[in-house]
Amino acid sequence: MSVVTLVVENVPPRLRGRLAIWLLEVRAGVYVGNVSRPVREMLWDQVQSLAETGNAVMAWGTNTESGFDFVTYGTNRRMPIDFDGLRLVRFSPEENNY
C-alpha cells in the first residue's frame, strides 16, 4: 500500500464520482488515499478512459531515488521527462494568441 495523490482538471463528473469511491477529495479535483498497486492502476485506467479532454496527474510513494513516481494524462504545460534516471518536470512556454 502507498499514499496516492491524484489531481484532475476539466474532467466529467462521472470520473470524479468514481475517484471519490476510492480516494478522499480534499479540494476540488484533488484526491488522496492509501491504496494498493492494483487499485492505483485501476484508478489510472479509469482516468485514461473517462477524462476526455481533461488532464490529470497521479503521484505515489515508491522506492526510487526521489522517493516517489508519477504519471500524467492530457495536455498540460508541465510534462514529465527522464533525466539520468530521475523523473523531472519540463515546463512548456505559454502560447501567445496575438
mmCIF file of N, CA and C in Angstrom:
data_model
loop_
_atom_site.group_PDB
_atom_site.id
_atom_site.type_symbol
_atom_site.label_atom_id
_atom_site.label_comp_id
_atom_site.label_asym_id
_atom_site.label_seq_id
_atom_site.Cartn_x
_atom_site.Cartn_y
_atom_site.Cartn_z
ATOM 1 N N MET A 1 0.853 -1.176 0.000
ATOM 2 C CA MET A 1 0.000 0.000 0.000
ATOM 3 C C MET A 1 0.896 1.235 0.000
ATOM 4 N N SER A 2 0.451 2.249 -0.712
ATOM 5 C CA SER A 2 1.189 3.508 -0.723
ATOM 6 C C SER A 2 0.203 4.666 -0.816
ATOM 7 N N VAL A 3 0.652 5.803 -0.350
ATOM 8 C CA VAL A 3 -0.161 7.016 -0.421
ATOM 9 C C VAL A 3 -0.171 7.494 -1.867
ATOM 10 N N VAL A 4 -1.360 7.819 -2.364
ATOM 11 C CA VAL A 4 -1.553 8.282 -3.729
ATOM 12 C C VAL A 4 -2.187 9.661 -3.686
ATOM 13 N N THR A 5 -1.689 10.552 -4.536
ATOM 14 C CA THR A 5 -2.317 11.855 -4.746
ATOM 15 C C THR A 5 -2.667 11.946 -6.224
ATOM 16 N N LEU A 6 -3.909 12.285 -6.517
ATOM 17 C CA LEU A 6 -4.377 12.375 -7.890
ATOM 18 C C LEU A 6 -5.078 13.721 -8.060
ATOM 19 N N VAL A 7 -4.663 14.473 -9.075
ATOM 20 C CA VAL A 7 -5.255 15.782 -9.350
ATOM 21 C C VAL A 7 -5.838 15.763 -10.758
ATOM 22 N N VAL A 8 -7.100 16.172 -10.873
ATOM 23 C CA VAL A 8 -7.762 16.215 -12.176
ATOM 24 C C VAL A 8 -8.281 17.627 -12.436
ATOM 25 N N GLU A 9 -8.291 17.981 -13.724
ATOM 26 C CA GLU A 9 -8.852 19.270 -14.157
ATOM 27 C C GLU A 9 -9.729 19.033 -15.382
ATOM 28 N N ASN A 10 -10.871 19.679 -15.405
ATOM 29 C CA ASN A 10 -11.773 19.648 -16.557
ATOM 30 C C ASN A 10 -12.167 18.232 -16.971
ATOM 31 N N VAL A 11 -12.478 17.398 -15.987
ATOM 32 C CA VAL A 11 -12.916 16.030 -16.284
ATOM 33 C C VAL A 11 -14.408 15.909 -16.002
ATOM 34 N N PRO A 12 -15.071 14.940 -16.613
ATOM 35 C CA PRO A 12 -16.515 14.754 -16.395
ATOM 36 C C PRO A 12 -16.836 14.360 -14.948
ATOM 37 N N PRO A 13 -18.020 14.737 -14.484
ATOM 38 C CA PRO A 13 -18.436 14.384 -13.127
ATOM 39 C C PRO A 13 -18.421 12.883 -12.846
ATOM 40 N N ARG A 14 -18.690 12.054 -13.845
ATOM 41 C CA ARG A 14 -18.703 10.607 -13.597
ATOM 42 C C ARG A 14 -17.316 10.096 -13.199
ATOM 43 N N LEU A 15 -16.255 10.685 -13.749
ATOM 44 C CA LEU A 15 -14.906 10.289 -13.337
ATOM 45 C C LEU A 15 -14.637 10.740 -11.912
ATOM 46 N N ARG A 16 -15.020 11.947 -11.590
ATOM 47 C CA ARG A 16 -14.807 12.448 -10.226
ATOM 48 C C ARG A 16 -15.553 11.582 -9.214
ATOM 49 N N GLY A 17 -16.744 11.129 -9.576
ATOM 50 C CA GLY A 17 -17.502 10.250 -8.697
ATOM 51 C C GLY A 17 -16.817 8.906 -8.490
ATOM 52 N N ARG A 18 -16.252 8.352 -9.546
ATOM 53 C CA ARG A 18 -15.554 7.073 -9.421
ATOM 54 C C ARG A 18 -14.299 7.205 -8.566
ATOM 55 N N LEU A 19 -13.593 8.313 -8.715
ATOM 56 C CA LEU A 19 -12.395 8.528 -7.894
ATOM 57 C C LEU A 19 -12.765 8.680 -6.424
ATOM 58 N N ALA A 20 -13.898 9.325 -6.171
ATOM 59 C CA ALA A 20 -14.331 9.561 -4.788
ATOM 60 C C ALA A 20 -14.713 8.269 -4.064
ATOM 61 N N ILE A 21 -14.956 7.200 -4.799
ATOM 62 C CA ILE A 21 -15.249 5.911 -4.161
ATOM 63 C C ILE A 21 -14.011 5.374 -3.456
ATOM 64 N N TRP A 22 -12.844 5.578 -4.051
ATOM 65 C CA TRP A 22 -11.596 5.004 -3.545
ATOM 66 C C TRP A 22 -10.726 5.996 -2.787
ATOM 67 N N LEU A 23 -10.856 7.298 -3.116
ATOM 68 C CA LEU A 23 -9.978 8.316 -2.553
ATOM 69 C C LEU A 23 -10.801 9.431 -1.914
ATOM 70 N N LEU A 24 -10.179 10.206 -1.040
ATOM 71 C CA LEU A 24 -10.829 11.334 -0.394
ATOM 72 C C LEU A 24 -10.540 12.605 -1.188
ATOM 73 N N GLU A 25 -11.580 13.334 -1.566
ATOM 74 C CA GLU A 25 -11.409 14.593 -2.304
ATOM 75 C C GLU A 25 -11.199 15.713 -1.286
ATOM 76 N N VAL A 26 -9.943 16.142 -1.103
ATOM 77 C CA VAL A 26 -9.613 17.138 -0.082
ATOM 78 C C VAL A 26 -9.784 18.570 -0.570
ATOM 79 N N ARG A 27 -9.753 18.793 -1.839
ATOM 80 C CA ARG A 27 -10.059 20.048 -2.519
ATOM 81 C C ARG A 27 -10.697 19.674 -3.850
ATOM 82 N N ALA A 28 -11.290 20.625 -4.511
ATOM 83 C CA ALA A 28 -11.914 20.332 -5.804
ATOM 84 C C ALA A 28 -10.877 19.755 -6.760
ATOM 85 N N GLY A 29 -11.086 18.498 -7.157
ATOM 86 C CA GLY A 29 -10.201 17.847 -8.108
ATOM 87 C C GLY A 29 -8.919 17.276 -7.533
ATOM 88 N N VAL A 30 -8.729 17.344 -6.209
ATOM 89 C CA VAL A 30 -7.522 16.821 -5.560
ATOM 90 C C VAL A 30 -7.926 15.661 -4.656
ATOM 91 N N TYR A 31 -7.419 14.467 -4.973
ATOM 92 C CA TYR A 31 -7.785 13.246 -4.268
ATOM 93 C C TYR A 31 -6.552 12.636 -3.616
ATOM 94 N N VAL A 32 -6.713 12.112 -2.405
ATOM 95 C CA VAL A 32 -5.629 11.418 -1.714
ATOM 96 C C VAL A 32 -6.171 10.126 -1.111
ATOM 97 N N GLY A 33 -5.275 9.162 -0.950
ATOM 98 C CA GLY A 33 -5.671 7.913 -0.325
ATOM 99 C C GLY A 33 -4.493 6.979 -0.189
ATOM 100 N N ASN A 34 -4.707 5.897 0.509
ATOM 101 C CA ASN A 34 -3.700 4.858 0.721
ATOM 102 C C ASN A 34 -4.247 3.590 0.078
ATOM 103 N N VAL A 35 -3.736 3.247 -1.109
ATOM 104 C CA VAL A 35 -4.287 2.138 -1.867
ATOM 105 C C VAL A 35 -3.183 1.193 -2.326
ATOM 106 N N SER A 36 -3.566 -0.002 -2.703
ATOM 107 C CA SER A 36 -2.627 -0.983 -3.226
ATOM 108 C C SER A 36 -2.276 -0.660 -4.678
ATOM 109 N N ARG A 37 -1.241 -1.309 -5.172
ATOM 110 C CA ARG A 37 -0.830 -1.100 -6.558
ATOM 111 C C ARG A 37 -1.938 -1.458 -7.547
ATOM 112 N N PRO A 38 -2.614 -2.601 -7.393
ATOM 113 C CA PRO A 38 -3.694 -2.912 -8.345
ATOM 114 C C PRO A 38 -4.813 -1.860 -8.344
ATOM 115 N N VAL A 39 -5.149 -1.325 -7.183
ATOM 116 C CA VAL A 39 -6.185 -0.289 -7.123
ATOM 117 C C VAL A 39 -5.675 0.986 -7.786
ATOM 118 N N ARG A 40 -4.423 1.355 -7.518
ATOM 119 C CA ARG A 40 -3.832 2.544 -8.158
ATOM 120 C C ARG A 40 -3.867 2.409 -9.669
ATOM 121 N N GLU A 41 -3.500 1.244 -10.185
ATOM 122 C CA GLU A 41 -3.512 1.025 -11.638
ATOM 123 C C GLU A 41 -4.926 1.041 -12.198
ATOM 124 N N MET A 42 -5.886 0.513 -11.462
ATOM 125 C CA MET A 42 -7.275 0.548 -11.891
ATOM 126 C C MET A 42 -7.780 1.997 -11.946
ATOM 127 N N LEU A 43 -7.427 2.794 -10.939
ATOM 128 C CA LEU A 43 -7.834 4.200 -10.932
ATOM 129 C C LEU A 43 -7.239 4.942 -12.125
ATOM 130 N N TRP A 44 -5.977 4.665 -12.441
ATOM 131 C CA TRP A 44 -5.355 5.345 -13.579
ATOM 132 C C TRP A 44 -6.002 4.914 -14.892
ATOM 133 N N ASP A 45 -6.393 3.653 -15.005
ATOM 134 C CA ASP A 45 -7.132 3.194 -16.181
ATOM 135 C C ASP A 45 -8.450 3.956 -16.316
ATOM 136 N N GLN A 46 -9.125 4.196 -15.187
ATOM 137 C CA GLN A 46 -10.368 4.970 -15.203
ATOM 138 C C GLN A 46 -10.111 6.400 -15.683
ATOM 139 N N VAL A 47 -9.032 7.001 -15.210
ATOM 140 C CA VAL A 47 -8.672 8.364 -15.644
ATOM 141 C C VAL A 47 -8.462 8.373 -17.150
ATOM 142 N N GLN A 48 -7.676 7.439 -17.659
ATOM 143 C CA GLN A 48 -7.371 7.419 -19.086
ATOM 144 C C GLN A 48 -8.604 7.170 -19.951
ATOM 145 N N SER A 49 -9.542 6.392 -19.471
ATOM 146 C CA SER A 49 -10.711 6.087 -20.292
ATOM 147 C C SER A 49 -11.840 7.105 -20.144
ATOM 148 N N LEU A 50 -11.883 7.860 -19.046
ATOM 149 C CA LEU A 50 -13.019 8.750 -18.808
ATOM 150 C C LEU A 50 -12.687 10.245 -18.779
ATOM 151 N N ALA A 51 -11.420 10.632 -18.810
ATOM 152 C CA ALA A 51 -11.057 12.045 -18.648
ATOM 153 C C ALA A 51 -11.415 12.907 -19.858
ATOM 154 N N GLU A 52 -11.636 12.300 -20.998
ATOM 155 C CA GLU A 52 -11.985 13.014 -22.228
ATOM 156 C C GLU A 52 -10.944 14.087 -22.522
ATOM 157 N N THR A 53 -11.315 15.370 -22.551
ATOM 158 C CA THR A 53 -10.359 16.431 -22.885
ATOM 159 C C THR A 53 -9.691 17.032 -21.648
ATOM 160 N N GLY A 54 -9.960 16.479 -20.473
ATOM 161 C CA GLY A 54 -9.344 16.981 -19.245
ATOM 162 C C GLY A 54 -7.907 16.516 -19.118
ATOM 163 N N ASN A 55 -7.307 16.838 -17.974
ATOM 164 C CA ASN A 55 -5.945 16.381 -17.716
ATOM 165 C C ASN A 55 -5.828 15.927 -16.275
ATOM 166 N N ALA A 56 -4.776 15.146 -16.015
ATOM 167 C CA ALA A 56 -4.609 14.569 -14.683
ATOM 168 C C ALA A 56 -3.139 14.280 -14.411
ATOM 169 N N VAL A 57 -2.816 14.227 -13.141
ATOM 170 C CA VAL A 57 -1.501 13.758 -12.694
ATOM 171 C C VAL A 57 -1.727 12.914 -11.448
ATOM 172 N N MET A 58 -1.006 11.807 -11.366
ATOM 173 C CA MET A 58 -1.079 10.952 -10.192
ATOM 174 C C MET A 58 0.340 10.694 -9.709
ATOM 175 N N ALA A 59 0.559 10.879 -8.398
ATOM 176 C CA ALA A 59 1.869 10.636 -7.778
ATOM 177 C C ALA A 59 1.695 9.694 -6.606
ATOM 178 N N TRP A 60 2.715 8.855 -6.369
ATOM 179 C CA TRP A 60 2.669 7.902 -5.259
ATOM 180 C C TRP A 60 4.083 7.649 -4.760
ATOM 181 N N GLY A 61 4.165 7.258 -3.511
ATOM 182 C CA GLY A 61 5.449 6.926 -2.909
ATOM 183 C C GLY A 61 5.960 5.594 -3.420
ATOM 184 N N THR A 62 7.274 5.544 -3.698
ATOM 185 C CA THR A 62 7.887 4.310 -4.190
ATOM 186 C C THR A 62 9.361 4.304 -3.836
ATOM 187 N N ASN A 63 10.011 3.185 -4.072
ATOM 188 C CA ASN A 63 11.416 3.019 -3.720
ATOM 189 C C ASN A 63 12.307 3.467 -4.885
ATOM 190 N N THR A 64 12.367 4.778 -5.135
ATOM 191 C CA THR A 64 13.236 5.351 -6.154
ATOM 192 C C THR A 64 14.125 6.391 -5.504
ATOM 193 N N GLU A 65 15.027 6.951 -6.284
ATOM 194 C CA GLU A 65 15.942 7.971 -5.757
ATOM 195 C C GLU A 65 15.185 9.156 -5.156
ATOM 196 N N SER A 66 14.124 9.570 -5.810
ATOM 197 C CA SER A 66 13.344 10.706 -5.315
ATOM 198 C C SER A 66 12.310 10.307 -4.262
ATOM 199 N N GLY A 67 11.997 9.018 -4.158
ATOM 200 C CA GLY A 67 11.030 8.550 -3.179
ATOM 201 C C GLY A 67 9.592 8.549 -3.678
ATOM 202 N N PHE A 68 9.382 8.925 -4.923
ATOM 203 C CA PHE A 68 8.039 8.920 -5.494
ATOM 204 C C PHE A 68 8.135 8.741 -6.999
ATOM 205 N N ASP A 69 6.993 8.463 -7.619
ATOM 206 C CA ASP A 69 6.890 8.401 -9.072
ATOM 207 C C ASP A 69 5.562 9.037 -9.449
ATOM 208 N N PHE A 70 5.391 9.357 -10.726
ATOM 209 C CA PHE A 70 4.145 9.992 -11.155
ATOM 210 C C PHE A 70 3.900 9.733 -12.631
ATOM 211 N N VAL A 71 2.637 9.881 -13.026
ATOM 212 C CA VAL A 71 2.214 9.775 -14.419
ATOM 213 C C VAL A 71 1.285 10.947 -14.715
ATOM 214 N N THR A 72 1.186 11.291 -15.991
ATOM 215 C CA THR A 72 0.293 12.380 -16.392
ATOM 216 C C THR A 72 -0.586 11.924 -17.545
ATOM 217 N N TYR A 73 -1.684 12.637 -17.707
ATOM 218 C CA TYR A 73 -2.611 12.381 -18.803
ATOM 219 C C TYR A 73 -3.129 13.720 -19.312
ATOM 220 N N GLY A 74 -3.260 13.845 -20.624
ATOM 221 C CA GLY A 74 -3.841 15.041 -21.210
ATOM 222 C C GLY A 74 -2.820 16.134 -21.451
ATOM 223 N N THR A 75 -3.314 17.231 -21.976
ATOM 224 C CA THR A 75 -2.465 18.361 -22.322
ATOM 225 C C THR A 75 -2.273 19.270 -21.117
ATOM 226 N N ASN A 76 -1.019 19.579 -20.840
ATOM 227 C CA ASN A 76 -0.674 20.453 -19.730
ATOM 228 C C ASN A 76 0.696 21.042 -20.014
ATOM 229 N N ARG A 77 0.982 22.220 -19.487
ATOM 230 C CA ARG A 77 2.301 22.832 -19.690
ATOM 231 C C ARG A 77 3.395 22.072 -18.967
ATOM 232 N N ARG A 78 3.058 21.283 -17.980
ATOM 233 C CA ARG A 78 4.049 20.522 -17.223
ATOM 234 C C ARG A 78 4.064 19.081 -17.722
ATOM 235 N N MET A 79 5.193 18.675 -18.297
ATOM 236 C CA MET A 79 5.308 17.333 -18.850
ATOM 237 C C MET A 79 6.489 16.607 -18.220
ATOM 238 N N PRO A 80 6.296 15.329 -17.853
ATOM 239 C CA PRO A 80 7.399 14.574 -17.234
ATOM 240 C C PRO A 80 8.479 14.222 -18.250
ATOM 241 N N ILE A 81 9.727 14.255 -17.793
ATOM 242 C CA ILE A 81 10.859 13.809 -18.600
ATOM 243 C C ILE A 81 11.758 12.952 -17.716
ATOM 244 N N ASP A 82 12.540 12.096 -18.355
ATOM 245 C CA ASP A 82 13.515 11.282 -17.635
ATOM 246 C C ASP A 82 14.891 11.909 -17.842
ATOM 247 N N PHE A 83 15.589 12.199 -16.756
ATOM 248 C CA PHE A 83 16.916 12.802 -16.816
ATOM 249 C C PHE A 83 17.864 11.943 -15.986
ATOM 250 N N ASP A 84 18.622 11.090 -16.656
ATOM 251 C CA ASP A 84 19.565 10.179 -15.985
ATOM 252 C C ASP A 84 18.895 9.372 -14.881
ATOM 253 N N GLY A 85 17.711 8.861 -15.161
ATOM 254 C CA GLY A 85 17.012 8.023 -14.194
ATOM 255 C C GLY A 85 16.144 8.777 -13.209
ATOM 256 N N LEU A 86 16.200 10.105 -13.211
ATOM 257 C CA LEU A 86 15.329 10.919 -12.350
ATOM 258 C C LEU A 86 14.147 11.414 -13.161
ATOM 259 N N ARG A 87 12.979 11.395 -12.558
ATOM 260 C CA ARG A 87 11.791 11.943 -13.215
ATOM 261 C C ARG A 87 11.695 13.416 -12.846
ATOM 262 N N LEU A 88 11.738 14.264 -13.848
ATOM 263 C CA LEU A 88 11.636 15.705 -13.657
ATOM 264 C C LEU A 88 10.448 16.230 -14.448
ATOM 265 N N VAL A 89 10.160 17.516 -14.272
ATOM 266 C CA VAL A 89 9.047 18.146 -14.977
ATOM 267 C C VAL A 89 9.596 19.270 -15.843
ATOM 268 N N ARG A 90 9.233 19.238 -17.116
ATOM 269 C CA ARG A 90 9.613 20.292 -18.061
ATOM 270 C C ARG A 90 8.403 21.192 -18.270
ATOM 271 N N PHE A 91 8.639 22.498 -18.251
ATOM 272 C CA PHE A 91 7.576 23.466 -18.487
ATOM 273 C C PHE A 91 7.629 23.915 -19.929
ATOM 274 N N SER A 92 6.514 23.803 -20.628
ATOM 275 C CA SER A 92 6.416 24.312 -21.994
ATOM 276 C C SER A 92 6.053 25.776 -21.935
ATOM 277 N N PRO A 93 6.549 26.579 -22.889
ATOM 278 C CA PRO A 93 6.208 28.009 -22.887
ATOM 279 C C PRO A 93 4.733 28.224 -23.186
ATOM 280 N N GLU A 94 4.197 29.322 -22.663
ATOM 281 C CA GLU A 94 2.807 29.666 -22.935
ATOM 282 C C GLU A 94 2.675 30.084 -24.380
ATOM 283 N N GLU A 95 1.507 29.755 -24.955
ATOM 284 C CA GLU A 95 1.236 30.192 -26.321
ATOM 285 C C GLU A 95 0.620 31.576 -26.271
ATOM 286 N N ASN A 96 1.162 32.481 -27.086
ATOM 287 C CA ASN A 96 0.603 33.823 -27.188
ATOM 288 C C ASN A 96 -0.293 33.879 -28.415
ATOM 289 N N ASN A 97 -1.533 34.213 -28.186
ATOM 290 C CA ASN A 97 -2.503 34.312 -29.294
ATOM 291 C C ASN A 97 -2.776 35.769 -29.594
ATOM 292 N N TYR A 98 -1.816 36.418 -30.222
ATOM 293 C CA TYR A 98 -1.977 37.836 -30.558
ATOM 294 C C TYR A 98 -2.572 37.997 -31.920
#
